Amino acid sequence: MPESSERGALTEAVFYILLSLFTAMHGYGIMQNVKELSSGRVDLGPGTLYGALNTLLQKEWIKAVKSEQDSRKKEYLITDLGKEMVQNEIGRLTELIANGKRITGGSLS
């Protein structure tokens, strides 16, 4: 899961995983939500997703919560630190887009 923690730049997959976890969700739900949010562009496999979830748990950007529906399924939820990382990424992307529009005049024609 390559990403720069110095600058706060997140991969697209990590960004969508964090967005998904503003609501508690289990692994399969996260995969489906990420695919839907990205209009099918980001299609996470189980190995990629669970590797990312383990890293996000270690960084304390997400936490595991008990699922009320099925105790065998682990659900995850974004933490305050994770929300801060999402806000930082939105700011970074906003600056990127603003600079791109300023330089190109808003279009590449």
PDB file of N, CA and C in Angstrom:
ATOM      1  N   MET A   1       0.841  -1.166   0.000  1.00  0.00           N
ATOM      2  CA  MET A   1       0.000   0.000   0.000  1.00  0.00           C
ATOM      3  C   MET A   1       0.891   1.236   0.000  1.00  0.00           C
ATOM      4  N   PRO A   2       1.465   1.599  -1.133  1.00  0.00           N
ATOM      5  CA  PRO A   2       2.367   2.744  -1.158  1.00  0.00           C
ATOM      6  C   PRO A   2       1.630   4.047  -0.935  1.00  0.00           C
ATOM      7  N   GLU A   3       2.194   4.851  -0.070  1.00  0.00           N
ATOM      8  CA  GLU A   3       1.650   6.171   0.183  1.00  0.00           C
ATOM      9  C   GLU A   3       2.709   6.976   0.895  1.00  0.00           C
ATOM     10  N   SER A   4       2.634   8.261   0.816  1.00  0.00           N
ATOM     11  CA  SER A   4       3.599   9.116   1.485  1.00  0.00           C
ATOM     12  C   SER A   4       2.989   9.649   2.768  1.00  0.00           C
ATOM     13  N   SER A   5       3.486   9.185   3.903  1.00  0.00           N
ATOM     14  CA  SER A   5       2.947   9.672   5.169  1.00  0.00           C
ATOM     15  C   SER A   5       3.499  11.047   5.505  1.00  0.00           C
ATOM     16  N   GLU A   6       4.631  11.423   4.896  1.00  0.00           N
ATOM     17  CA  GLU A   6       5.199  12.748   5.149  1.00  0.00           C
ATOM     18  C   GLU A   6       4.280  13.843   4.646  1.00  0.00           C
ATOM     19  N   ARG A   7       3.820  13.724   3.430  1.00  0.00           N
ATOM     20  CA  ARG A   7       2.997  14.742   2.795  1.00  0.00           C
ATOM     21  C   ARG A   7       1.515  14.434   2.935  1.00  0.00           C
ATOM     22  N   GLY A   8       1.182  13.249   3.412  1.00  0.00           N
ATOM     23  CA  GLY A   8      -0.208  12.882   3.570  1.00  0.00           C
ATOM     24  C   GLY A   8      -0.871  12.427   2.290  1.00  0.00           C
ATOM     25  N   ALA A   9      -0.104  12.232   1.211  1.00  0.00           N
ATOM     26  CA  ALA A   9      -0.700  11.773  -0.041  1.00  0.00           C
ATOM     27  C   ALA A   9      -1.145  10.328   0.115  1.00  0.00           C
ATOM     28  N   LEU A  10      -2.396  10.061  -0.204  1.00  0.00           N
ATOM     29  CA  LEU A  10      -2.951   8.722  -0.087  1.00  0.00           C
ATOM     30  C   LEU A  10      -3.136   8.118  -1.470  1.00  0.00           C
ATOM     31  N   THR A  11      -3.037   6.810  -1.545  1.00  0.00           N
ATOM     32  CA  THR A  11      -3.402   6.152  -2.789  1.00  0.00           C
ATOM     33  C   THR A  11      -4.909   6.275  -2.956  1.00  0.00           C
ATOM     34  N   GLU A  12      -5.370   6.125  -4.188  1.00  0.00           N
ATOM     35  CA  GLU A  12      -6.801   6.209  -4.442  1.00  0.00           C
ATOM     36  C   GLU A  12      -7.552   5.121  -3.664  1.00  0.00           C
ATOM     37  N   ALA A  13      -6.987   3.932  -3.604  1.00  0.00           N
ATOM     38  CA  ALA A  13      -7.637   2.830  -2.881  1.00  0.00           C
ATOM     39  C   ALA A  13      -7.777   3.154  -1.399  1.00  0.00           C
ATOM     40  N   VAL A  14      -6.714   3.639  -0.783  1.00  0.00           N
ATOM     41  CA  VAL A  14      -6.758   3.977   0.646  1.00  0.00           C
ATOM     42  C   VAL A  14      -7.760   5.102   0.898  1.00  0.00           C
ATOM     43  N   PHE A  15      -7.779   6.094   0.028  1.00  0.00           N
ATOM     44  CA  PHE A  15      -8.725   7.201   0.168  1.00  0.00           C
ATOM     45  C   PHE A  15     -10.161   6.670   0.144  1.00  0.00           C
ATOM     46  N   TYR A  16     -10.466   5.799  -0.806  1.00  0.00           N
ATOM     47  CA  TYR A  16     -11.822   5.248  -0.896  1.00  0.00           C
ATOM     48  C   TYR A  16     -12.152   4.314   0.266  1.00  0.00           C
ATOM     49  N   ILE A  17     -11.178   3.574   0.749  1.00  0.00           N
ATOM     50  CA  ILE A  17     -11.411   2.721   1.925  1.00  0.00           C
ATOM     51  C   ILE A  17     -11.776   3.602   3.117  1.00  0.00           C
ATOM     52  N   LEU A  18     -10.995   4.660   3.338  1.00  0.00           N
ATOM     53  CA  LEU A  18     -11.285   5.556   4.462  1.00  0.00           C
ATOM     54  C   LEU A  18     -12.654   6.212   4.309  1.00  0.00           C
ATOM     55  N   LEU A  19     -12.993   6.655   3.110  1.00  0.00           N
ATOM     56  CA  LEU A  19     -14.319   7.241   2.885  1.00  0.00           C
ATOM     57  C   LEU A  19     -15.418   6.232   3.199  1.00  0.00           C
ATOM     58  N   SER A  20     -15.204   4.988   2.807  1.00  0.00           N
ATOM     59  CA  SER A  20     -16.195   3.941   3.052  1.00  0.00           C
ATOM     60  C   SER A  20     -16.447   3.747   4.538  1.00  0.00           C
ATOM     61  N   LEU A  21     -15.411   3.964   5.333  1.00  0.00           N
ATOM     62  CA  LEU A  21     -15.505   3.634   6.756  1.00  0.00           C
ATOM     63  C   LEU A  21     -16.023   4.779   7.624  1.00  0.00           C
ATOM     64  N   PHE A  22     -16.612   5.784   7.016  1.00  0.00           N
ATOM     65  CA  PHE A  22     -17.355   6.764   7.795  1.00  0.00           C
ATOM     66  C   PHE A  22     -18.616   6.101   8.347  1.00  0.00           C
ATOM     67  N   THR A  23     -18.959   4.939   7.779  1.00  0.00           N
ATOM     68  CA  THR A  23     -20.014   4.064   8.289  1.00  0.00           C
ATOM     69  C   THR A  23     -19.361   2.711   8.536  1.00  0.00           C
ATOM     70  N   ALA A  24     -19.655   2.082   9.669  1.00  0.00           N
ATOM     71  CA  ALA A  24     -19.059   0.776   9.973  1.00  0.00           C
ATOM     72  C   ALA A  24     -19.391  -0.214   8.865  1.00  0.00           C
ATOM     73  N   MET A  25     -18.376  -0.959   8.443  1.00  0.00           N
ATOM     74  CA  MET A  25     -18.543  -1.861   7.307  1.00  0.00           C
ATOM     75  C   MET A  25     -17.587  -3.034   7.438  1.00  0.00           C
ATOM     76  N   HIS A  26     -18.002  -4.185   6.934  1.00  0.00           N
ATOM     77  CA  HIS A  26     -17.120  -5.360   6.887  1.00  0.00           C
ATOM     78  C   HIS A  26     -16.390  -5.384   5.544  1.00  0.00           C
ATOM     79  N   GLY A  27     -15.436  -6.269   5.419  1.00  0.00           N
ATOM     80  CA  GLY A  27     -14.555  -6.306   4.250  1.00  0.00           C
ATOM     81  C   GLY A  27     -15.264  -6.339   2.915  1.00  0.00           C
ATOM     82  N   TYR A  28     -16.215  -7.261   2.758  1.00  0.00           N
ATOM     83  CA  TYR A  28     -16.905  -7.369   1.478  1.00  0.00           C
ATOM     84  C   TYR A  28     -17.669  -6.079   1.174  1.00  0.00           C
ATOM     85  N   GLY A  29     -18.294  -5.498   2.187  1.00  0.00           N
ATOM     86  CA  GLY A  29     -19.018  -4.238   2.004  1.00  0.00           C
ATOM     87  C   GLY A  29     -18.091  -3.117   1.557  1.00  0.00           C
ATOM     88  N   ILE A  30     -16.881  -3.101   2.117  1.00  0.00           N
ATOM     89  CA  ILE A  30     -15.893  -2.085   1.728  1.00  0.00           C
ATOM     90  C   ILE A  30     -15.535  -2.263   0.254  1.00  0.00           C
ATOM     91  N   MET A  31     -15.274  -3.510  -0.157  1.00  0.00           N
ATOM     92  CA  MET A  31     -14.921  -3.766  -1.563  1.00  0.00           C
ATOM     93  C   MET A  31     -16.027  -3.287  -2.493  1.00  0.00           C
ATOM     94  N   GLN A  32     -17.268  -3.582  -2.151  1.00  0.00           N
ATOM     95  CA  GLN A  32     -18.402  -3.179  -2.979  1.00  0.00           C
ATOM     96  C   GLN A  32     -18.550  -1.653  -3.000  1.00  0.00           C
ATOM     97  N   ASN A  33     -18.399  -1.028  -1.842  1.00  0.00           N
ATOM     98  CA  ASN A  33     -18.562   0.426  -1.745  1.00  0.00           C
ATOM     99  C   ASN A  33     -17.481   1.165  -2.522  1.00  0.00           C
ATOM    100  N   VAL A  34     -16.245   0.701  -2.411  1.00  0.00           N
ATOM    101  CA  VAL A  34     -15.134   1.325  -3.139  1.00  0.00           C
ATOM    102  C   VAL A  34     -15.379   1.217  -4.641  1.00  0.00           C
ATOM    103  N   LYS A  35     -15.830   0.068  -5.083  1.00  0.00           N
ATOM    104  CA  LYS A  35     -16.113  -0.123  -6.510  1.00  0.00           C
ATOM    105  C   LYS A  35     -17.219   0.837  -6.968  1.00  0.00           C
ATOM    106  N   GLU A  36     -18.244   0.977  -6.152  1.00  0.00           N
ATOM    107  CA  GLU A  36     -19.357   1.875  -6.494  1.00  0.00           C
ATOM    108  C   GLU A  36     -18.918   3.341  -6.477  1.00  0.00           C
ATOM    109  N   LEU A  37     -18.199   3.754  -5.431  1.00  0.00           N
ATOM    110  CA  LEU A  37     -17.746   5.148  -5.323  1.00  0.00           C
ATOM    111  C   LEU A  37     -16.858   5.543  -6.502  1.00  0.00           C
ATOM    112  N   SER A  38     -16.033   4.607  -6.957  1.00  0.00           N
ATOM    113  CA  SER A  38     -15.082   4.902  -8.034  1.00  0.00           C
ATOM    114  C   SER A  38     -15.641   4.568  -9.414  1.00  0.00           C
ATOM    115  N   SER A  39     -16.930   4.314  -9.499  1.00  0.00           N
ATOM    116  CA  SER A  39     -17.572   3.935 -10.768  1.00  0.00           C
ATOM    117  C   SER A  39     -16.875   2.743 -11.417  1.00  0.00           C
ATOM    118  N   GLY A  40     -16.434   1.793 -10.587  1.00  0.00           N
ATOM    119  CA  GLY A  40     -15.813   0.570 -11.069  1.00  0.00           C
ATOM    120  C   GLY A  40     -14.331   0.677 -11.386  1.00  0.00           C
ATOM    121  N   ARG A  41     -13.762   1.863 -11.254  1.00  0.00           N
ATOM    122  CA  ARG A  41     -12.347   2.069 -11.590  1.00  0.00           C
ATOM    123  C   ARG A  41     -11.419   1.390 -10.577  1.00  0.00           C
ATOM    124  N   VAL A  42     -11.813   1.392  -9.304  1.00  0.00           N
ATOM    125  CA  VAL A  42     -11.005   0.758  -8.261  1.00  0.00           C
ATOM    126  C   VAL A  42     -11.746  -0.502  -7.818  1.00  0.00           C
ATOM    127  N   ASP A  43     -11.170  -1.647  -8.124  1.00  0.00           N
ATOM    128  CA  ASP A  43     -11.766  -2.941  -7.801  1.00  0.00           C
ATOM    129  C   ASP A  43     -10.779  -3.707  -6.925  1.00  0.00           C
ATOM    130  N   LEU A  44     -10.982  -3.629  -5.618  1.00  0.00           N
ATOM    131  CA  LEU A  44     -10.050  -4.227  -4.662  1.00  0.00           C
ATOM    132  C   LEU A  44     -10.258  -5.727  -4.544  1.00  0.00           C
ATOM    133  N   GLY A  45      -9.172  -6.460  -4.591  1.00  0.00           N
ATOM    134  CA  GLY A  45      -9.216  -7.880  -4.283  1.00  0.00           C
ATOM    135  C   GLY A  45      -9.081  -8.071  -2.779  1.00  0.00           C
ATOM    136  N   PRO A  46      -9.456  -9.230  -2.276  1.00  0.00           N
ATOM    137  CA  PRO A  46      -9.387  -9.473  -0.827  1.00  0.00           C
ATOM    138  C   PRO A  46      -7.988  -9.285  -0.245  1.00  0.00           C
ATOM    139  N   GLY A  47      -6.957  -9.756  -0.936  1.00  0.00           N
ATOM    140  CA  GLY A  47      -5.590  -9.623  -0.422  1.00  0.00           C
ATOM    141  C   GLY A  47      -5.174  -8.177  -0.293  1.00  0.00           C
ATOM    142  N   THR A  48      -5.488  -7.389  -1.295  1.00  0.00           N
ATOM    143  CA  THR A  48      -5.161  -5.961  -1.270  1.00  0.00           C
ATOM    144  C   THR A  48      -5.932  -5.269  -0.152  1.00  0.00           C
ATOM    145  N   LEU A  49      -7.227  -5.558  -0.065  1.00  0.00           N
ATOM    146  CA  LEU A  49      -8.062  -4.907   0.953  1.00  0.00           C
ATOM    147  C   LEU A  49      -7.576  -5.238   2.357  1.00  0.00           C
ATOM    148  N   TYR A  50      -7.384  -6.519   2.652  1.00  0.00           N
ATOM    149  CA  TYR A  50      -7.020  -6.883   4.020  1.00  0.00           C
ATOM    150  C   TYR A  50      -5.603  -6.446   4.381  1.00  0.00           C
ATOM    151  N   GLY A  51      -4.718  -6.378   3.394  1.00  0.00           N
ATOM    152  CA  GLY A  51      -3.393  -5.798   3.632  1.00  0.00           C
ATOM    153  C   GLY A  51      -3.509  -4.327   3.996  1.00  0.00           C
ATOM    154  N   ALA A  52      -4.352  -3.604   3.263  1.00  0.00           N
ATOM    155  CA  ALA A  52      -4.577  -2.183   3.534  1.00  0.00           C
ATOM    156  C   ALA A  52      -5.233  -1.995   4.892  1.00  0.00           C
ATOM    157  N   LEU A  53      -6.228  -2.822   5.204  1.00  0.00           N
ATOM    158  CA  LEU A  53      -6.911  -2.700   6.501  1.00  0.00           C
ATOM    159  C   LEU A  53      -5.933  -2.923   7.649  1.00  0.00           C
ATOM    160  N   ASN A  54      -5.046  -3.913   7.526  1.00  0.00           N
ATOM    161  CA  ASN A  54      -4.055  -4.164   8.579  1.00  0.00           C
ATOM    162  C   ASN A  54      -3.136  -2.964   8.771  1.00  0.00           C
ATOM    163  N   THR A  55      -2.706  -2.356   7.661  1.00  0.00           N
ATOM    164  CA  THR A  55      -1.852  -1.167   7.749  1.00  0.00           C
ATOM    165  C   THR A  55      -2.606  -0.005   8.384  1.00  0.00           C
ATOM    166  N   LEU A  56      -3.858   0.190   7.982  1.00  0.00           N
ATOM    167  CA  LEU A  56      -4.661   1.287   8.537  1.00  0.00           C
ATOM    168  C   LEU A  56      -4.946   1.072  10.020  1.00  0.00           C
ATOM    169  N   LEU A  57      -5.117  -0.176  10.427  1.00  0.00           N
ATOM    170  CA  LEU A  57      -5.291  -0.484  11.859  1.00  0.00           C
ATOM    171  C   LEU A  57      -4.018  -0.142  12.633  1.00  0.00           C
ATOM    172  N   GLN A  58      -2.854  -0.498  12.081  1.00  0.00           N
ATOM    173  CA  GLN A  58      -1.580  -0.209  12.739  1.00  0.00           C
ATOM    174  C   GLN A  58      -1.365   1.292  12.887  1.00  0.00           C
ATOM    175  N   LYS A  59      -1.775   2.053  11.875  1.00  0.00           N
ATOM    176  CA  LYS A  59      -1.605   3.508  11.903  1.00  0.00           C
ATOM    177  C   LYS A  59      -2.669   4.186  12.769  1.00  0.00           C
ATOM    178  N   GLU A  60      -3.658   3.386  13.203  1.00  0.00           N
ATOM    179  CA  GLU A  60      -4.779   3.866  14.013  1.00  0.00           C
ATOM    180  C   GLU A  60      -5.659   4.863  13.249  1.00  0.00           C
ATOM    181  N   TRP A  61      -5.750   4.659  11.928  1.00  0.00           N
ATOM    182  CA  TRP A  61      -6.640   5.481  11.104  1.00  0.00           C
ATOM    183  C   TRP A  61      -8.033   4.863  11.061  1.00  0.00           C
ATOM    184  N   ILE A  62      -8.104   3.556  11.387  1.00  0.00           N
ATOM    185  CA  ILE A  62      -9.378   2.856  11.502  1.00  0.00           C
ATOM    186  C   ILE A  62      -9.317   1.985  12.749  1.00  0.00           C
ATOM    187  N   LYS A  63     -10.479   1.493  13.167  1.00  0.00           N
ATOM    188  CA  LYS A  63     -10.532   0.560  14.296  1.00  0.00           C
ATOM    189  C   LYS A  63     -11.535  -0.533  13.960  1.00  0.00           C
ATOM    190  N   ALA A  64     -11.324  -1.689  14.558  1.00  0.00           N
ATOM    191  CA  ALA A  64     -12.260  -2.805  14.396  1.00  0.00           C
ATOM    192  C   ALA A  64     -13.375  -2.630  15.412  1.00  0.00           C
ATOM    193  N   VAL A  65     -14.593  -2.887  14.988  1.00  0.00           N
ATOM    194  CA  VAL A  65     -15.748  -2.811  15.893  1.00  0.00           C
ATOM    195  C   VAL A  65     -16.521  -4.113  15.782  1.00  0.00           C
ATOM    196  N   LYS A  66     -17.192  -4.474  16.842  1.00  0.00           N
ATOM    197  CA  LYS A  66     -17.978  -5.705  16.824  1.00  0.00           C
ATOM    198  C   LYS A  66     -19.225  -5.498  15.977  1.00  0.00           C
ATOM    199  N   SER A  67     -19.486  -6.465  15.130  1.00  0.00           N
ATOM    200  CA  SER A  67     -20.682  -6.442  14.299  1.00  0.00           C
ATOM    201  C   SER A  67     -21.843  -7.003  15.096  1.00  0.00           C
ATOM    202  N   GLU A  68     -22.935  -6.269  15.109  1.00  0.00           N
ATOM    203  CA  GLU A  68     -24.112  -6.757  15.829  1.00  0.00           C
ATOM    204  C   GLU A  68     -24.831  -7.841  15.035  1.00  0.00           C
ATOM    205  N   GLN A  69     -24.732  -7.792  13.711  1.00  0.00           N
ATOM    206  CA  GLN A  69     -25.478  -8.723  12.866  1.00  0.00           C
ATOM    207  C   GLN A  69     -24.870 -10.121  12.874  1.00  0.00           C
ATOM    208  N   ASP A  70     -23.587 -10.219  12.779  1.00  0.00           N
ATOM    209  CA  ASP A  70     -22.924 -11.519  12.673  1.00  0.00           C
ATOM    210  C   ASP A  70     -21.572 -11.413  13.372  1.00  0.00           C
ATOM    211  N   SER A  71     -21.439 -12.053  14.512  1.00  0.00           N
ATOM    212  CA  SER A  71     -20.224 -11.913  15.317  1.00  0.00           C
ATOM    213  C   SER A  71     -18.986 -12.453  14.609  1.00  0.00           C
ATOM    214  N   ARG A  72     -19.151 -13.249  13.558  1.00  0.00           N
ATOM    215  CA  ARG A  72     -17.987 -13.772  12.833  1.00  0.00           C
ATOM    216  C   ARG A  72     -17.385 -12.723  11.915  1.00  0.00           C
ATOM    217  N   LYS A  73     -18.176 -11.762  11.485  1.00  0.00           N
ATOM    218  CA  LYS A  73     -17.673 -10.732  10.573  1.00  0.00           C
ATOM    219  C   LYS A  73     -17.158  -9.545  11.367  1.00  0.00           C
ATOM    220  N   LYS A  74     -15.952  -9.137  11.021  1.00  0.00           N
ATOM    221  CA  LYS A  74     -15.356  -7.982  11.679  1.00  0.00           C
ATOM    222  C   LYS A  74     -15.707  -6.741  10.869  1.00  0.00           C
ATOM    223  N   GLU A  75     -16.201  -5.717  11.543  1.00  0.00           N
ATOM    224  CA  GLU A  75     -16.484  -4.448  10.890  1.00  0.00           C
ATOM    225  C   GLU A  75     -15.421  -3.443  11.303  1.00  0.00           C
ATOM    226  N   TYR A  76     -15.240  -2.460  10.461  1.00  0.00           N
ATOM    227  CA  TYR A  76     -14.230  -1.435  10.680  1.00  0.00           C
ATOM    228  C   TYR A  76     -14.894  -0.072  10.614  1.00  0.00           C
ATOM    229  N   LEU A  77     -14.276   0.909  11.296  1.00  0.00           N
ATOM    230  CA  LEU A  77     -14.790   2.271  11.346  1.00  0.00           C
ATOM    231  C   LEU A  77     -13.606   3.226  11.377  1.00  0.00           C
ATOM    232  N   ILE A  78     -13.748   4.347  10.698  1.00  0.00           N
ATOM    233  CA  ILE A  78     -12.678   5.341  10.664  1.00  0.00           C
ATOM    234  C   ILE A  78     -12.529   5.995  12.042  1.00  0.00           C
ATOM    235  N   THR A  79     -11.312   6.339  12.421  1.00  0.00           N
ATOM    236  CA  THR A  79     -11.045   7.042  13.684  1.00  0.00           C
ATOM    237  C   THR A  79     -10.913   8.542  13.404  1.00  0.00           C
ATOM    238  N   ASP A  80     -10.778   9.322  14.463  1.00  0.00           N
ATOM    239  CA  ASP A  80     -10.574  10.763  14.296  1.00  0.00           C
ATOM    240  C   ASP A  80      -9.286  11.043  13.519  1.00  0.00           C
ATOM    241  N   LEU A  81      -8.254  10.259  13.779  1.00  0.00           N
ATOM    242  CA  LEU A  81      -7.001  10.425  13.037  1.00  0.00           C
ATOM    243  C   LEU A  81      -7.204  10.113  11.557  1.00  0.00           C
ATOM    244  N   GLY A  82      -7.975   9.077  11.262  1.00  0.00           N
ATOM    245  CA  GLY A  82      -8.293   8.746   9.877  1.00  0.00           C
ATOM    246  C   GLY A  82      -9.077   9.858   9.203  1.00  0.00           C
ATOM    247  N   LYS A  83     -10.027  10.455   9.925  1.00  0.00           N
ATOM    248  CA  LYS A  83     -10.801  11.576   9.378  1.00  0.00           C
ATOM    249  C   LYS A  83      -9.888  12.765   9.081  1.00  0.00           C
ATOM    250  N   GLU A  84      -8.912  12.975   9.941  1.00  0.00           N
ATOM    251  CA  GLU A  84      -7.941  14.051   9.716  1.00  0.00           C
ATOM    252  C   GLU A  84      -7.143  13.788   8.436  1.00  0.00           C
ATOM    253  N   MET A  85      -6.774  12.523   8.205  1.00  0.00           N
ATOM    254  CA  MET A  85      -6.033  12.173   6.994  1.00  0.00           C
ATOM    255  C   MET A  85      -6.878  12.400   5.742  1.00  0.00           C
ATOM    256  N   VAL A  86      -8.180  12.102   5.824  1.00  0.00           N
ATOM    257  CA  VAL A  86      -9.083  12.353   4.693  1.00  0.00           C
ATOM    258  C   VAL A  86      -9.158  13.850   4.426  1.00  0.00           C
ATOM    259  N   GLN A  87      -9.302  14.654   5.477  1.00  0.00           N
ATOM    260  CA  GLN A  87      -9.361  16.114   5.310  1.00  0.00           C
ATOM    261  C   GLN A  87      -8.066  16.643   4.692  1.00  0.00           C
ATOM    262  N   ASN A  88      -6.935  16.138   5.142  1.00  0.00           N
ATOM    263  CA  ASN A  88      -5.644  16.544   4.578  1.00  0.00           C
ATOM    264  C   ASN A  88      -5.566  16.203   3.090  1.00  0.00           C
ATOM    265  N   GLU A  89      -6.060  15.019   2.734  1.00  0.00           N
ATOM    266  CA  GLU A  89      -6.019  14.603   1.333  1.00  0.00           C
ATOM    267  C   GLU A  89      -6.943  15.464   0.478  1.00  0.00           C
ATOM    268  N   ILE A  90      -8.110  15.802   0.991  1.00  0.00           N
ATOM    269  CA  ILE A  90      -9.021  16.677   0.252  1.00  0.00           C
ATOM    270  C   ILE A  90      -8.363  18.032   0.021  1.00  0.00           C
ATOM    271  N   GLY A  91      -7.692  18.565   1.024  1.00  0.00           N
ATOM    272  CA  GLY A  91      -6.976  19.826   0.871  1.00  0.00           C
ATOM    273  C   GLY A  91      -5.868  19.732  -0.159  1.00  0.00           C
ATOM    274  N   ARG A  92      -5.122  18.640  -0.130  1.00  0.00           N
ATOM    275  CA  ARG A  92      -4.026  18.433  -1.084  1.00  0.00           C
ATOM    276  C   ARG A  92      -4.564  18.347  -2.506  1.00  0.00           C
ATOM    277  N   LEU A  93      -5.640  17.576  -2.683  1.00  0.00           N
ATOM    278  CA  LEU A  93      -6.219  17.425  -4.018  1.00  0.00           C
ATOM    279  C   LEU A  93      -6.838  18.727  -4.522  1.00  0.00           C
ATOM    280  N   THR A  94      -7.453  19.473  -3.629  1.00  0.00           N
ATOM    281  CA  THR A  94      -8.034  20.767  -3.996  1.00  0.00           C
ATOM    282  C   THR A  94      -6.949  21.709  -4.499  1.00  0.00           C
ATOM    283  N   GLU A  95      -5.812  21.730  -3.799  1.00  0.00           N
ATOM    284  CA  GLU A  95      -4.686  22.566  -4.223  1.00  0.00           C
ATOM    285  C   GLU A  95      -4.150  22.105  -5.582  1.00  0.00           C
ATOM    286  N   LEU A  96      -4.044  20.801  -5.759  1.00  0.00           N
ATOM    287  CA  LEU A  96      -3.570  20.241  -7.024  1.00  0.00           C
ATOM    288  C   LEU A  96      -4.468  20.679  -8.184  1.00  0.00           C
ATOM    289  N   ILE A  97      -5.773  20.553  -7.999  1.00  0.00           N
ATOM    290  CA  ILE A  97      -6.726  20.925  -9.045  1.00  0.00           C
ATOM    291  C   ILE A  97      -6.676  22.424  -9.313  1.00  0.00           C
ATOM    292  N   ALA A  98      -6.625  23.228  -8.253  1.00  0.00           N
ATOM    293  CA  ALA A  98      -6.562  24.684  -8.424  1.00  0.00           C
ATOM    294  C   ALA A  98      -5.316  25.085  -9.212  1.00  0.00           C
ATOM    295  N   ASN A  99      -4.183  24.500  -8.890  1.00  0.00           N
ATOM    296  CA  ASN A  99      -2.944  24.810  -9.610  1.00  0.00           C
ATOM    297  C   ASN A  99      -3.026  24.342 -11.067  1.00  0.00           C
ATOM    298  N   GLY A 100      -3.574  23.179 -11.278  1.00  0.00           N
ATOM    299  CA  GLY A 100      -3.727  22.681 -12.640  1.00  0.00           C
ATOM    300  C   GLY A 100      -4.619  23.586 -13.473  1.00  0.00           C
ATOM    301  N   LYS A 101      -5.734  24.023 -12.894  1.00  0.00           N
ATOM    302  CA  LYS A 101      -6.651  24.922 -13.623  1.00  0.00           C
ATOM    303  C   LYS A 101      -5.997  26.272 -13.872  1.00  0.00           C
ATOM    304  N   ARG A 102      -5.239  26.749 -12.892  1.00  0.00           N
ATOM    305  CA  ARG A 102      -4.576  28.053 -13.035  1.00  0.00           C
ATOM    306  C   ARG A 102      -3.563  28.007 -14.175  1.00  0.00           C
ATOM    307  N   ILE A 103      -2.792  26.942 -14.252  1.00  0.00           N
ATOM    308  CA  ILE A 103      -1.748  26.833 -15.268  1.00  0.00           C
ATOM    309  C   ILE A 103      -2.348  26.576 -16.660  1.00  0.00           C
ATOM    310  N   THR A 104      -3.355  25.717 -16.727  1.00  0.00           N
ATOM    311  CA  THR A 104      -3.910  25.341 -18.022  1.00  0.00           C
ATOM    312  C   THR A 104      -5.065  26.241 -18.472  1.00  0.00           C
ATOM    313  N   GLY A 105      -5.494  27.120 -17.602  1.00  0.00           N
ATOM    314  CA  GLY A 105      -6.654  27.951 -17.927  1.00  0.00           C
ATOM    315  C   GLY A 105      -7.954  27.176 -17.804  1.00  0.00           C
ATOM    316  N   GLY A 106      -7.903  26.037 -17.141  1.00  0.00           N
ATOM    317  CA  GLY A 106      -9.106  25.260 -16.898  1.00  0.00           C
ATOM    318  C   GLY A 106      -9.390  24.193 -17.933  1.00  0.00           C
ATOM    319  N   SER A 107      -8.638  24.190 -19.018  1.00  0.00           N
ATOM    320  CA  SER A 107      -8.854  23.153 -20.025  1.00  0.00           C
ATOM    321  C   SER A 107      -7.537  22.851 -20.736  1.00  0.00           C
ATOM    322  N   LEU A 108      -7.513  21.738 -21.376  1.00  0.00           N
ATOM    323  CA  LEU A 108      -6.304  21.322 -22.101  1.00  0.00           C
ATOM    324  C   LEU A 108      -6.504  21.354 -23.606  1.00  0.00           C
ATOM    325  N   SER A 109      -7.442  22.189 -24.095  1.00  0.00           N
ATOM    326  CA  SER A 109      -7.700  22.202 -25.551  1.00  0.00           C
ATOM    327  C   SER A 109      -6.670  22.943 -26.321  1.00  0.00           C
TER     328      SER A 109
END
